[in-house]
Amino acid sequence: MDLMRSEKMTLVQLIIPVESAHRAISYLGELGLLQFRDLNSEKSPFQRTFVNQVKRCGEMSRKLRFFKDQISKAGLLSSVHPVVEPDLELEELEIQLAEHEHELIEMNANSEKLRQTYNELLEFKLVLQKACGFLLPSSNLAGAEERELRENVFSNDDYVETSSLLEQEMRPSDQSGLRFMSGIICKSKALRFERMLFRATRGNMLFNQAPADEEIMDPLTGEMVEKTVFVVHFSGEQARTKILKICEAFGAKCYPVPDDISKQRQITREVSSHLSDLETTLDTGIRHRNKALTSIGYHLTQWMSMVRREKAVYDTLNMLNFDVTKKCLVGEGWCPIFAKAQMQEALQRATFDSNSQVGIIFHVMDAVESPPTYFRTNHFTNAYQEIVDAYGVARYQEANPAVYTVITFPFLFAVMFGDWGHGICLLLGALVLIARESRLSTQKLGSFMEMLFGGRYVLLLMSLFSIYCGLIYNEFFSVPFHIFGGSAYKCRDATCSDAQTAGLIKFRDPYPFGVDPSWRGSRSELPFLNSLKMKMSILLGVTQMNLGIILSYFNARFFRSSLDIRYQFVPQMIFLNSLFGYLSLLIIIKWCTGSQADLYHVMIYMFLSPTDDLGDNELFWGQRALQIVLLLLALVAVPWMLFPKPFILKKLHSERFQGRTYGLLGTSEFDLDPEPDSARQHHEEFNFSEVFVHQMIHSIEFVLGAVSNTASYLRLWALSLAHSELSTVFYEKVLLLAWGYDSFIIRLIGLAVFAFATAFILLMMETLSAFLHALRLHWVEFQNKFYHGDGYKFKPFSFAMITDEDD
């Protein structure tokens, strides 16, 4: 019953000497049982004491993210078993990270320059190969005039060799002659480039293009890009200027190609030689860079964890205040009472390890505000507690619905989902998740898988209860089985299936467990199952609502609120059970006696004509008198809930403050209680009309809710019927229909459709539907009877709760 009430909390104050503050907060973070209060909430983050240390940690986090990105881009993996360094100081780590970053940035810059040079040489080589192909055939076949023209175009035959071939400009030839320009462009831009050239030169150009033989790596994205080599023939300086501007706009690169074959071959050899040298240099640089990244990867996990912890420590230190001497830090926070001894021991260790001459003062304070809510959960109960907390965190020390949700939630789910075949499928899925728990808990899962893995134990109990309810309903993929013996019914005659016959007769003791399989397929199957499930839904609903009201009694008793017991719990129990508790009693009596009484008629005329004779609808002696008494009790319970509590609260409030005012007359000025001012203020704030309206709303809500909530539990019947009928349709209209054919292909298709419908509709959609309806029944129908849910969760400072997102 540790979950029934949240842990008792206490507000503590820490007075920590500056020299031991960091170590003390670190030890408390390892313990993870103290929630610090922010004593500097009025200050911005940049006005706090340790803002520089937080900035340094943020800068180190940026460098570590940079290393992580570089390692992933290089295709390397961080070490699964990181090297543990002995007690590395933050300053040493900061220096190491700065050195590694500088070295890595320098290597990246050199590699980028080399890659750019390599790409330019490779492009030049491709241009030489392709452009010469456009020019050489004409030189071999042309006449003397064309050779003379070509000599005029390239008047400067001396090719000046410099250190960089790419830095040479295109050699201008005769200003009035025919020229050409060669270069390379992305294949995706080639068509638009050609059209733009044609329009800019008004068609006075000749454009030749050919795809490059090799793809070239884009240094920015690292992707391989297809290129196209082009040669543009034109005339005039103005056309040349336009073409250069268009090339610049489209990102095309122009390279000079000489007309002399020997020079072309010489340049090609030089370019190929430079390319081979650059390839060797690039490979050596990549190996050196990967070696440096690998050495960083060995320590990356430890470094990231250390920086995260340091940043969390300094963020926590920023929540503390300096005392008047500026030698001690003062902190306040909430901790569970059971953790006080552990915290004191951790603080003593911090004092000893930091060689401080002054110990840390730890003492308990009186609190005005409500403490946070803390439940100690495990892997099994955590998911159920999260279901409750999603509605609202429990008020401090109020009854926790999760204690009962552990059983009632999967059971109500199973009432709607009951099929032991489908339950076995869910059970196998839950067992797989539980069996792989240790491995999956360390992996980063998708949102859906993370939700499924977090609720693995909820899924386990839902599947077990589904098998149980499926055995009661006697449904295995909608097919009944004689598991617990033979049927209690047999056919009256040979025409038993004929609609005109009386049908089945009982010839032996009832079926020992669950629904008799003979009901399946009979004429009275649907009326019988509808009646059974509808009455069962009402019984379950009234039971759970009574449980909620009983829990409100335990809350009132725990908080010593006798008013809530006398004027809330008692009338609520009387009202609910006078009407719907009585209906539940009638259902049980009818089941036990086999009576044919019409319960609809009984309940309706209980209100319309309570004094009339019940006739055939009388289930037991004295029923009419009992109904009159219950009706009167229900009518009395409404004003009982509404009127007494506000007036008694007003009377108690006025008497308490009146008595305190009289008490002040006999006190001396030294004994004056400092609270009368605040008390008088509360006295002025007491608003009777507001209290009365609140009580009236609460009473009306309960009266109307008793009816609507009971009707809401009929969803158990509706969804159970829908699940059963869907299973029957898929079995009879898909599987059995396909099995009626002799064709193997038709049977295979029918089996595939049946498996698909079972997996995606019955096991996924129906599971989600039943889950949401069970959630609604707990949040609204059950928890609104006693659960306030207006508390706030205990969030201690803990290194274990720091995630990667905190970087």
mmCIF file of N, CA and C in Angstrom, residues 57-153:
data_model
loop_
_atom_site.group_PDB
_atom_site.id
_atom_site.type_symbol
_atom_site.label_atom_id
_atom_site.label_comp_id
_atom_site.label_asym_id
_atom_site.label_seq_id
_atom_site.Cartn_x
_atom_site.Cartn_y
_atom_site.Cartn_z
ATOM 1 N N CYS A 57 29.907 25.746 -19.856
ATOM 2 C CA CYS A 57 29.362 24.395 -20.097
ATOM 3 C C CYS A 57 28.575 24.347 -21.407
ATOM 4 N N GLY A 58 27.835 25.431 -21.694
ATOM 5 C CA GLY A 58 27.105 25.480 -22.950
ATOM 6 C C GLY A 58 28.034 25.477 -24.145
ATOM 7 N N GLU A 59 29.172 26.196 -24.029
ATOM 8 C CA GLU A 59 30.158 26.213 -25.115
ATOM 9 C C GLU A 59 30.797 24.844 -25.295
ATOM 10 N N MET A 60 31.082 24.163 -24.189
ATOM 11 C CA MET A 60 31.652 22.815 -24.289
ATOM 12 C C MET A 60 30.637 21.839 -24.893
ATOM 13 N N SER A 61 29.359 22.018 -24.557
ATOM 14 C CA SER A 61 28.318 21.171 -25.158
ATOM 15 C C SER A 61 28.267 21.386 -26.669
ATOM 16 N N ARG A 62 28.448 22.651 -27.094
ATOM 17 C CA ARG A 62 28.452 22.930 -28.536
ATOM 18 C C ARG A 62 29.616 22.206 -29.217
ATOM 19 N N LYS A 63 30.801 22.244 -28.599
ATOM 20 C CA LYS A 63 31.963 21.561 -29.181
ATOM 21 C C LYS A 63 31.745 20.059 -29.244
ATOM 22 N N LEU A 64 31.146 19.506 -28.201
ATOM 23 C CA LEU A 64 30.902 18.060 -28.193
ATOM 24 C C LEU A 64 29.876 17.679 -29.254
ATOM 25 N N ARG A 65 28.855 18.523 -29.454
ATOM 26 C CA ARG A 65 27.899 18.250 -30.532
ATOM 27 C C ARG A 65 28.585 18.329 -31.896
ATOM 28 N N PHE A 66 29.527 19.263 -32.017
ATOM 29 C CA PHE A 66 30.297 19.376 -33.255
ATOM 30 C C PHE A 66 31.095 18.097 -33.502
ATOM 31 N N PHE A 67 31.756 17.575 -32.451
ATOM 32 C CA PHE A 67 32.507 16.320 -32.592
ATOM 33 C C PHE A 67 31.572 15.167 -32.983
ATOM 34 N N LYS A 68 30.412 15.137 -32.346
ATOM 35 C CA LYS A 68 29.462 14.055 -32.639
ATOM 36 C C LYS A 68 28.986 14.104 -34.086
ATOM 37 N N ASP A 69 28.714 15.322 -34.584
ATOM 38 C CA ASP A 69 28.299 15.463 -35.986
ATOM 39 C C ASP A 69 29.413 15.052 -36.930
ATOM 40 N N GLN A 70 30.646 15.430 -36.602
ATOM 41 C CA GLN A 70 31.768 15.070 -37.468
ATOM 42 C C GLN A 70 31.988 13.563 -37.495
ATOM 43 N N ILE A 71 31.822 12.922 -36.339
ATOM 44 C CA ILE A 71 31.982 11.461 -36.279
ATOM 45 C C ILE A 71 30.901 10.768 -37.103
ATOM 46 N N SER A 72 29.660 11.250 -37.004
ATOM 47 C CA SER A 72 28.578 10.634 -37.775
ATOM 48 C C SER A 72 28.746 10.888 -39.275
ATOM 49 N N LYS A 73 29.222 12.097 -39.659
ATOM 50 C CA LYS A 73 29.449 12.373 -41.076
ATOM 51 C C LYS A 73 30.563 11.514 -41.651
ATOM 52 N N ALA A 74 31.565 11.228 -40.821
ATOM 53 C CA ALA A 74 32.672 10.385 -41.280
ATOM 54 C C ALA A 74 32.308 8.911 -41.322
ATOM 55 N N GLY A 75 31.104 8.579 -40.848
ATOM 56 C CA GLY A 75 30.681 7.177 -40.861
ATOM 57 C C GLY A 75 31.305 6.347 -39.771
ATOM 58 N N LEU A 76 31.839 7.002 -38.743
ATOM 59 C CA LEU A 76 32.433 6.282 -37.615
ATOM 60 C C LEU A 76 31.409 6.136 -36.509
ATOM 61 N N LEU A 77 31.660 5.229 -35.590
ATOM 62 C CA LEU A 77 30.763 4.999 -34.455
ATOM 63 C C LEU A 77 31.476 5.349 -33.163
ATOM 64 N N SER A 78 30.726 5.993 -32.269
ATOM 65 C CA SER A 78 31.279 6.246 -30.938
ATOM 66 C C SER A 78 31.474 4.923 -30.212
ATOM 67 N N SER A 79 32.462 4.884 -29.363
ATOM 68 C CA SER A 79 32.787 3.643 -28.672
ATOM 69 C C SER A 79 31.635 3.203 -27.773
ATOM 70 N N VAL A 80 31.222 1.934 -27.915
ATOM 71 C CA VAL A 80 30.151 1.401 -27.070
ATOM 72 C C VAL A 80 30.624 1.280 -25.630
ATOM 73 N N HIS A 81 31.922 0.934 -25.457
ATOM 74 C CA HIS A 81 32.501 0.842 -24.118
ATOM 75 C C HIS A 81 33.527 1.967 -23.979
ATOM 76 N N PRO A 82 33.095 3.154 -23.572
ATOM 77 C CA PRO A 82 33.997 4.300 -23.535
ATOM 78 C C PRO A 82 35.095 4.121 -22.506
ATOM 79 N N VAL A 83 36.243 4.761 -22.814
ATOM 80 C CA VAL A 83 37.367 4.740 -21.883
ATOM 81 C C VAL A 83 37.050 5.677 -20.722
ATOM 82 N N VAL A 84 37.238 5.196 -19.513
ATOM 83 C CA VAL A 84 36.962 6.003 -18.320
ATOM 84 C C VAL A 84 38.252 6.665 -17.875
ATOM 85 N N GLU A 85 38.262 7.993 -17.928
ATOM 86 C CA GLU A 85 39.436 8.750 -17.499
ATOM 87 C C GLU A 85 39.365 9.017 -15.998
ATOM 88 N N PRO A 86 40.509 9.016 -15.339
ATOM 89 C CA PRO A 86 40.501 9.247 -13.883
ATOM 90 C C PRO A 86 40.281 10.719 -13.552
ATOM 91 N N ASP A 87 39.176 11.055 -12.915
ATOM 92 C CA ASP A 87 38.885 12.372 -12.302
ATOM 93 C C ASP A 87 39.405 13.543 -13.143
ATOM 94 N N LEU A 88 38.801 13.751 -14.283
ATOM 95 C CA LEU A 88 39.177 14.865 -15.145
ATOM 96 C C LEU A 88 38.484 16.130 -14.663
ATOM 97 N N GLU A 89 39.267 17.203 -14.463
ATOM 98 C CA GLU A 89 38.701 18.464 -14.031
ATOM 99 C C GLU A 89 38.051 19.186 -15.213
ATOM 100 N N LEU A 90 37.107 20.065 -14.885
ATOM 101 C CA LEU A 90 36.379 20.773 -15.935
ATOM 102 C C LEU A 90 37.314 21.676 -16.732
ATOM 103 N N GLU A 91 38.263 22.326 -16.056
ATOM 104 C CA GLU A 91 39.194 23.218 -16.757
ATOM 105 C C GLU A 91 40.062 22.426 -17.729
ATOM 106 N N GLU A 92 40.552 21.246 -17.306
ATOM 107 C CA GLU A 92 41.363 20.412 -18.189
ATOM 108 C C GLU A 92 40.545 19.963 -19.396
ATOM 109 N N LEU A 93 39.291 19.580 -19.146
ATOM 110 C CA LEU A 93 38.436 19.156 -20.251
ATOM 111 C C LEU A 93 38.200 20.309 -21.221
ATOM 112 N N GLU A 94 38.031 21.515 -20.683
ATOM 113 C CA GLU A 94 37.797 22.674 -21.543
ATOM 114 C C GLU A 94 38.993 22.917 -22.457
ATOM 115 N N ILE A 95 40.190 22.786 -21.913
ATOM 116 C CA ILE A 95 41.406 22.974 -22.714
ATOM 117 C C ILE A 95 41.513 21.890 -23.783
ATOM 118 N N GLN A 96 41.246 20.627 -23.391
ATOM 119 C CA GLN A 96 41.310 19.521 -24.350
ATOM 120 C C GLN A 96 40.323 19.715 -25.490
ATOM 121 N N LEU A 97 39.098 20.112 -25.140
ATOM 122 C CA LEU A 97 38.078 20.292 -26.182
ATOM 123 C C LEU A 97 38.459 21.420 -27.131
ATOM 124 N N ALA A 98 39.016 22.497 -26.585
ATOM 125 C CA ALA A 98 39.434 23.606 -27.446
ATOM 126 C C ALA A 98 40.539 23.166 -28.400
ATOM 127 N N GLU A 99 41.507 22.368 -27.904
ATOM 128 C CA GLU A 99 42.590 21.878 -28.770
ATOM 129 C C GLU A 99 42.048 20.954 -29.852
ATOM 130 N N HIS A 100 41.168 20.045 -29.446
ATOM 131 C CA HIS A 100 40.593 19.120 -30.442
ATOM 132 C C HIS A 100 39.784 19.880 -31.483
ATOM 133 N N GLU A 101 39.028 20.879 -31.052
ATOM 134 C CA GLU A 101 38.214 21.628 -32.011
ATOM 135 C C GLU A 101 39.098 22.385 -32.994
ATOM 136 N N HIS A 102 40.142 23.049 -32.466
ATOM 137 C CA HIS A 102 41.043 23.796 -33.347
ATOM 138 C C HIS A 102 41.705 22.868 -34.361
ATOM 139 N N GLU A 103 42.177 21.715 -33.883
ATOM 140 C CA GLU A 103 42.823 20.753 -34.782
ATOM 141 C C GLU A 103 41.845 20.243 -35.845
ATOM 142 N N LEU A 104 40.615 19.971 -35.423
ATOM 143 C CA LEU A 104 39.634 19.423 -36.355
ATOM 144 C C LEU A 104 39.206 20.473 -37.382
ATOM 145 N N ILE A 105 39.025 21.716 -36.938
ATOM 146 C CA ILE A 105 38.644 22.783 -37.873
ATOM 147 C C ILE A 105 39.753 23.014 -38.894
ATOM 148 N N GLU A 106 41.014 22.974 -38.421
ATOM 149 C CA GLU A 106 42.134 23.166 -39.333
ATOM 150 C C GLU A 106 42.204 22.027 -40.353
ATOM 151 N N MET A 107 42.014 20.792 -39.881
ATOM 152 C CA MET A 107 42.028 19.659 -40.813
ATOM 153 C C MET A 107 40.875 19.755 -41.809
ATOM 154 N N ASN A 108 39.700 20.177 -41.336
ATOM 155 C CA ASN A 108 38.556 20.320 -42.249
ATOM 156 C C ASN A 108 38.810 21.391 -43.297
ATOM 157 N N ALA A 109 39.448 22.519 -42.861
ATOM 158 C CA ALA A 109 39.731 23.595 -43.815
ATOM 159 C C ALA A 109 40.728 23.135 -44.867
ATOM 160 N N ASN A 110 41.801 22.443 -44.425
ATOM 161 C CA ASN A 110 42.787 21.938 -45.384
ATOM 162 C C ASN A 110 42.166 20.925 -46.326
ATOM 163 N N SER A 111 41.362 20.038 -45.766
ATOM 164 C CA SER A 111 40.710 19.020 -46.594
ATOM 165 C C SER A 111 39.759 19.657 -47.596
ATOM 166 N N GLU A 112 39.073 20.713 -47.162
ATOM 167 C CA GLU A 112 38.138 21.378 -48.075
ATOM 168 C C GLU A 112 38.882 22.064 -49.213
ATOM 169 N N LYS A 113 40.030 22.715 -48.879
ATOM 170 C CA LYS A 113 40.815 23.346 -49.934
ATOM 171 C C LYS A 113 41.344 22.306 -50.924
ATOM 172 N N LEU A 114 41.866 21.208 -50.385
ATOM 173 C CA LEU A 114 42.375 20.155 -51.260
ATOM 174 C C LEU A 114 41.262 19.568 -52.115
ATOM 175 N N ARG A 115 40.110 19.378 -51.515
ATOM 176 C CA ARG A 115 38.987 18.824 -52.272
ATOM 177 C C ARG A 115 38.552 19.788 -53.377
ATOM 178 N N GLN A 116 38.572 21.093 -53.072
ATOM 179 C CA GLN A 116 38.184 22.077 -54.082
ATOM 180 C C GLN A 116 39.186 22.078 -55.235
ATOM 181 N N THR A 117 40.484 22.024 -54.895
ATOM 182 C CA THR A 117 41.511 21.971 -55.932
ATOM 183 C C THR A 117 41.381 20.693 -56.748
ATOM 184 N N TYR A 118 41.133 19.587 -56.069
ATOM 185 C CA TYR A 118 40.978 18.306 -56.763
ATOM 186 C C TYR A 118 39.780 18.350 -57.726
ATOM 187 N N ASN A 119 38.672 18.927 -57.254
ATOM 188 C CA ASN A 119 37.479 19.017 -58.116
ATOM 189 C C ASN A 119 37.759 19.887 -59.340
ATOM 190 N N GLU A 120 38.496 21.005 -59.138
ATOM 191 C CA GLU A 120 38.790 21.877 -60.269
ATOM 192 C C GLU A 120 39.680 21.178 -61.288
ATOM 193 N N LEU A 121 40.699 20.445 -60.789
ATOM 194 C CA LEU A 121 41.565 19.706 -61.707
ATOM 195 C C LEU A 121 40.798 18.609 -62.436
ATOM 196 N N LEU A 122 39.922 17.923 -61.705
ATOM 197 C CA LEU A 122 39.137 16.864 -62.337
ATOM 198 C C LEU A 122 38.204 17.454 -63.401
ATOM 199 N N GLU A 123 37.582 18.587 -63.073
ATOM 200 C CA GLU A 123 36.724 19.239 -64.062
ATOM 201 C C GLU A 123 37.535 19.677 -65.282
ATOM 202 N N PHE A 124 38.744 20.237 -65.043
ATOM 203 C CA PHE A 124 39.610 20.655 -66.145
ATOM 204 C C PHE A 124 39.971 19.470 -67.033
ATOM 205 N N LYS A 125 40.268 18.327 -66.397
ATOM 206 C CA LYS A 125 40.594 17.123 -67.164
ATOM 207 C C LYS A 125 39.416 16.674 -68.021
ATOM 208 N N LEU A 126 38.207 16.707 -67.436
ATOM 209 C CA LEU A 126 37.017 16.306 -68.205
ATOM 210 C C LEU A 126 36.746 17.272 -69.351
ATOM 211 N N VAL A 127 36.965 18.586 -69.099
ATOM 212 C CA VAL A 127 36.774 19.577 -70.161
ATOM 213 C C VAL A 127 37.770 19.356 -71.279
ATOM 214 N N LEU A 128 39.022 19.071 -70.904
ATOM 215 C CA LEU A 128 40.028 18.808 -71.929
ATOM 216 C C LEU A 128 39.643 17.611 -72.798
ATOM 217 N N GLN A 129 39.158 16.551 -72.145
ATOM 218 C CA GLN A 129 38.796 15.353 -72.907
ATOM 219 C C GLN A 129 37.627 15.607 -73.845
ATOM 220 N N LYS A 130 36.584 16.234 -73.344
ATOM 221 C CA LYS A 130 35.362 16.404 -74.140
ATOM 222 C C LYS A 130 35.480 17.545 -75.144
ATOM 223 N N ALA A 131 36.044 18.683 -74.702
ATOM 224 C CA ALA A 131 36.127 19.834 -75.593
ATOM 225 C C ALA A 131 37.039 19.556 -76.780
ATOM 226 N N CYS A 132 38.136 18.846 -76.530
ATOM 227 C CA CYS A 132 39.016 18.491 -77.645
ATOM 228 C C CYS A 132 38.305 17.601 -78.645
ATOM 229 N N GLY A 133 37.352 16.795 -78.131
ATOM 230 C CA GLY A 133 36.573 15.960 -79.050
ATOM 231 C C GLY A 133 35.727 16.783 -79.996
ATOM 232 N N PHE A 134 35.278 17.972 -79.542
ATOM 233 C CA PHE A 134 34.515 18.852 -80.438
ATOM 234 C C PHE A 134 35.418 19.566 -81.447
ATOM 235 N N LEU A 135 36.707 19.805 -81.047
ATOM 236 C CA LEU A 135 37.586 20.638 -81.882
ATOM 237 C C LEU A 135 38.460 19.818 -82.814
ATOM 238 N N LEU A 136 38.945 18.635 -82.381
ATOM 239 C CA LEU A 136 39.894 17.854 -83.172
ATOM 240 C C LEU A 136 39.335 17.362 -84.499
ATOM 241 N N PRO A 137 38.108 16.856 -84.595
ATOM 242 C CA PRO A 137 37.618 16.385 -85.907
ATOM 243 C C PRO A 137 37.641 17.487 -86.947
ATOM 244 N N SER A 138 37.280 18.703 -86.541
ATOM 245 C CA SER A 138 37.270 19.800 -87.504
ATOM 246 C C SER A 138 38.678 20.130 -87.965
ATOM 247 N N SER A 139 39.660 19.992 -87.079
ATOM 248 C CA SER A 139 41.031 20.301 -87.484
ATOM 249 C C SER A 139 41.594 19.248 -88.418
ATOM 250 N N ASN A 140 41.131 18.024 -88.274
ATOM 251 C CA ASN A 140 41.615 16.970 -89.142
ATOM 252 C C ASN A 140 41.007 17.059 -90.528
ATOM 253 N N LEU A 141 39.737 17.538 -90.618
ATOM 254 C CA LEU A 141 39.006 17.500 -91.884
ATOM 255 C C LEU A 141 38.909 18.858 -92.551
ATOM 256 N N ALA A 142 39.244 19.918 -91.857
ATOM 257 C CA ALA A 142 39.052 21.264 -92.422
ATOM 258 C C ALA A 142 40.109 21.572 -93.476
ATOM 259 N N GLY A 143 39.777 22.555 -94.298
ATOM 260 C CA GLY A 143 40.699 22.979 -95.357
ATOM 261 C C GLY A 143 41.635 24.065 -94.873
ATOM 262 N N ALA A 144 42.312 24.646 -95.808
ATOM 263 C CA ALA A 144 43.299 25.664 -95.473
ATOM 264 C C ALA A 144 42.655 26.891 -94.893
ATOM 265 N N GLU A 145 41.408 27.228 -95.403
ATOM 266 C CA GLU A 145 40.751 28.416 -94.878
ATOM 267 C C GLU A 145 40.409 28.261 -93.399
ATOM 268 N N GLU A 146 39.951 27.078 -93.069
ATOM 269 C CA GLU A 146 39.578 26.867 -91.670
ATOM 270 C C GLU A 146 40.795 26.858 -90.768
ATOM 271 N N ARG A 147 41.911 26.299 -91.305
ATOM 272 C CA ARG A 147 43.130 26.336 -90.504
ATOM 273 C C ARG A 147 43.610 27.770 -90.297
ATOM 274 N N GLU A 148 43.475 28.576 -91.387
ATOM 275 C CA GLU A 148 43.854 29.979 -91.261
ATOM 276 C C GLU A 148 42.956 30.698 -90.254
ATOM 277 N N LEU A 149 41.628 30.366 -90.326
ATOM 278 C CA LEU A 149 40.703 30.972 -89.378
ATOM 279 C C LEU A 149 41.071 30.598 -87.949
ATOM 280 N N ARG A 150 41.432 29.307 -87.747
ATOM 281 C CA ARG A 150 41.768 28.861 -86.406
ATOM 282 C C ARG A 150 43.054 29.528 -85.911
ATOM 283 N N GLU A 151 43.973 29.757 -86.861
ATOM 284 C CA GLU A 151 45.198 30.453 -86.474
ATOM 285 C C GLU A 151 44.896 31.888 -86.067
ATOM 286 N N ASN A 152 43.896 32.488 -86.750
ATOM 287 C CA ASN A 152 43.521 33.848 -86.386
ATOM 288 C C ASN A 152 42.816 33.887 -85.030
ATOM 289 N N VAL A 153 42.003 32.852 -84.774
ATOM 290 C CA VAL A 153 41.292 32.807 -83.492
ATOM 291 C C VAL A 153 42.281 32.721 -82.341
#
